[in-house]
């Protein structure tokens, strides 16, 4: 059986990113950080983007990033703490992933 994606979710500051790096290395799969992808899309740090554009626009981009994640490739996905605020994000992630609350 092919390995599913592993998605780490949880509150900010609990160690998701540290755990994601270790887990991806142990499983020999890519590590995908949704925050890093959002920063690549916006061209600025998240704090700066939110200050200039607000949380609703940030969440819109976050949803787009989540929807664009590869669905059938093994990976460890490190999600930002607020990903659970959007039920559509969680539906999409649950469809193709093992979700782990950290």
CSV table of C-alpha atoms in Angstrom, one decimal:
chain,number,residue,atom,x,y,z
A,1,UNK,CA,0.0,0.0,0.0
A,2,UNK,CA,1.3,3.4,-0.9
A,3,UNK,CA,2.0,5.8,2.0
A,4,UNK,CA,-0.5,8.7,2.4
A,5,UNK,CA,0.6,12.2,3.0
A,6,UNK,CA,1.1,13.0,6.7
A,7,UNK,CA,-0.3,16.4,7.7
A,8,UNK,CA,0.7,18.0,11.0
A,9,UNK,CA,-1.8,20.4,12.5
A,10,UNK,CA,-2.0,22.0,15.9
A,11,UNK,CA,-1.7,25.3,17.8
A,12,UNK,CA,1.1,27.7,17.0
A,13,UNK,CA,4.4,27.1,18.8
A,14,UNK,CA,3.8,23.4,19.7
A,15,UNK,CA,6.7,22.1,17.6
A,16,UNK,CA,4.9,21.1,14.4
A,17,UNK,CA,7.8,22.4,12.2
A,18,UNK,CA,10.5,20.6,14.2
A,19,UNK,CA,8.5,17.4,14.2
A,20,UNK,CA,7.8,17.7,10.5
A,21,UNK,CA,11.5,18.0,9.6
A,22,UNK,CA,12.3,15.0,11.7
A,23,UNK,CA,9.4,12.9,10.4
A,24,UNK,CA,10.1,13.8,6.7
A,25,UNK,CA,13.8,12.8,7.2
A,26,UNK,CA,12.9,9.5,8.9
A,27,UNK,CA,10.3,8.6,6.2
A,28,UNK,CA,12.6,9.9,3.3
A,29,UNK,CA,9.7,12.0,1.9
A,30,UNK,CA,9.5,15.7,1.0
A,31,UNK,CA,8.6,18.2,3.6
A,32,UNK,CA,6.1,20.8,2.5
A,33,UNK,CA,5.5,23.9,4.7
A,34,UNK,CA,2.2,25.7,3.9
A,35,UNK,CA,3.6,28.8,5.5
A,36,UNK,CA,6.7,28.8,3.3
A,37,UNK,CA,4.5,28.3,0.2
A,38,UNK,CA,2.2,31.2,1.3
A,39,UNK,CA,5.3,33.4,1.7
A,40,UNK,CA,6.5,32.3,-1.8
A,41,UNK,CA,3.1,33.2,-3.3
A,42,UNK,CA,2.8,36.6,-1.5
A,43,UNK,CA,6.5,37.5,-1.8
A,44,UNK,CA,6.7,38.6,1.9
A,45,UNK,CA,6.7,37.2,5.4
A,46,UNK,CA,3.3,36.2,6.7
A,47,UNK,CA,3.3,38.9,9.4
A,48,UNK,CA,4.0,41.6,6.9
A,49,UNK,CA,1.3,40.3,4.5
A,50,UNK,CA,-1.3,40.1,7.2
A,51,UNK,CA,-0.5,43.6,8.4
A,52,UNK,CA,-0.9,44.9,4.9
A,53,UNK,CA,-3.9,42.8,3.7
A,54,UNK,CA,-5.6,41.3,6.7
A,55,UNK,CA,-6.4,37.8,7.9
A,56,UNK,CA,-9.3,37.1,5.5
A,57,UNK,CA,-7.0,37.6,2.5
A,58,UNK,CA,-4.3,35.5,4.1
A,59,UNK,CA,-6.9,32.7,4.7
A,60,UNK,CA,-8.0,32.9,1.1
A,61,UNK,CA,-4.4,32.4,-0.1
A,62,UNK,CA,-3.9,29.6,2.5
A,63,UNK,CA,-7.0,27.8,1.1
A,64,UNK,CA,-5.6,28.1,-2.4
A,65,UNK,CA,-2.2,26.7,-1.3
A,66,UNK,CA,-3.9,23.8,0.5
A,67,UNK,CA,-6.0,23.0,-2.6
A,68,UNK,CA,-2.9,23.0,-4.7
A,69,UNK,CA,-0.9,20.5,-2.7
A,70,UNK,CA,0.0,17.3,-4.5
A,71,UNK,CA,-2.7,14.7,-3.6
A,72,UNK,CA,-1.1,11.4,-4.5
A,73,UNK,CA,2.5,11.9,-3.5
A,74,UNK,CA,3.9,10.9,-0.1
A,75,UNK,CA,5.0,13.9,1.9
A,76,UNK,CA,5.0,15.5,5.3
A,77,UNK,CA,2.9,18.7,5.3
A,78,UNK,CA,3.6,21.2,8.0
A,79,UNK,CA,0.4,23.4,8.3
A,80,UNK,CA,0.1,26.8,9.9
A,81,UNK,CA,-1.8,26.9,13.2
A,82,UNK,CA,-5.0,28.4,11.7
A,83,UNK,CA,-5.5,25.9,8.9
A,84,UNK,CA,-8.3,24.3,10.9
A,85,UNK,CA,-10.3,27.5,10.8
A,86,UNK,CA,-11.5,26.7,7.3
A,87,UNK,CA,-13.6,23.5,7.1
A,88,UNK,CA,-12.8,23.3,3.4
A,89,UNK,CA,-9.1,23.0,4.2
A,90,UNK,CA,-9.8,20.2,6.6
A,91,UNK,CA,-12.0,18.4,4.1
A,92,UNK,CA,-9.4,18.6,1.4
A,93,UNK,CA,-6.6,17.5,3.7
A,94,UNK,CA,-8.6,14.6,5.2
A,95,UNK,CA,-9.5,13.2,1.8
A,96,UNK,CA,-5.9,12.5,0.9
A,97,UNK,CA,-3.9,12.4,4.1
A,98,UNK,CA,-3.3,11.1,7.6
A,99,UNK,CA,-3.9,14.1,9.8
A,100,UNK,CA,-1.9,14.2,13.1
A,101,UNK,CA,-2.9,16.8,15.8
A,102,UNK,CA,0.3,17.8,17.6
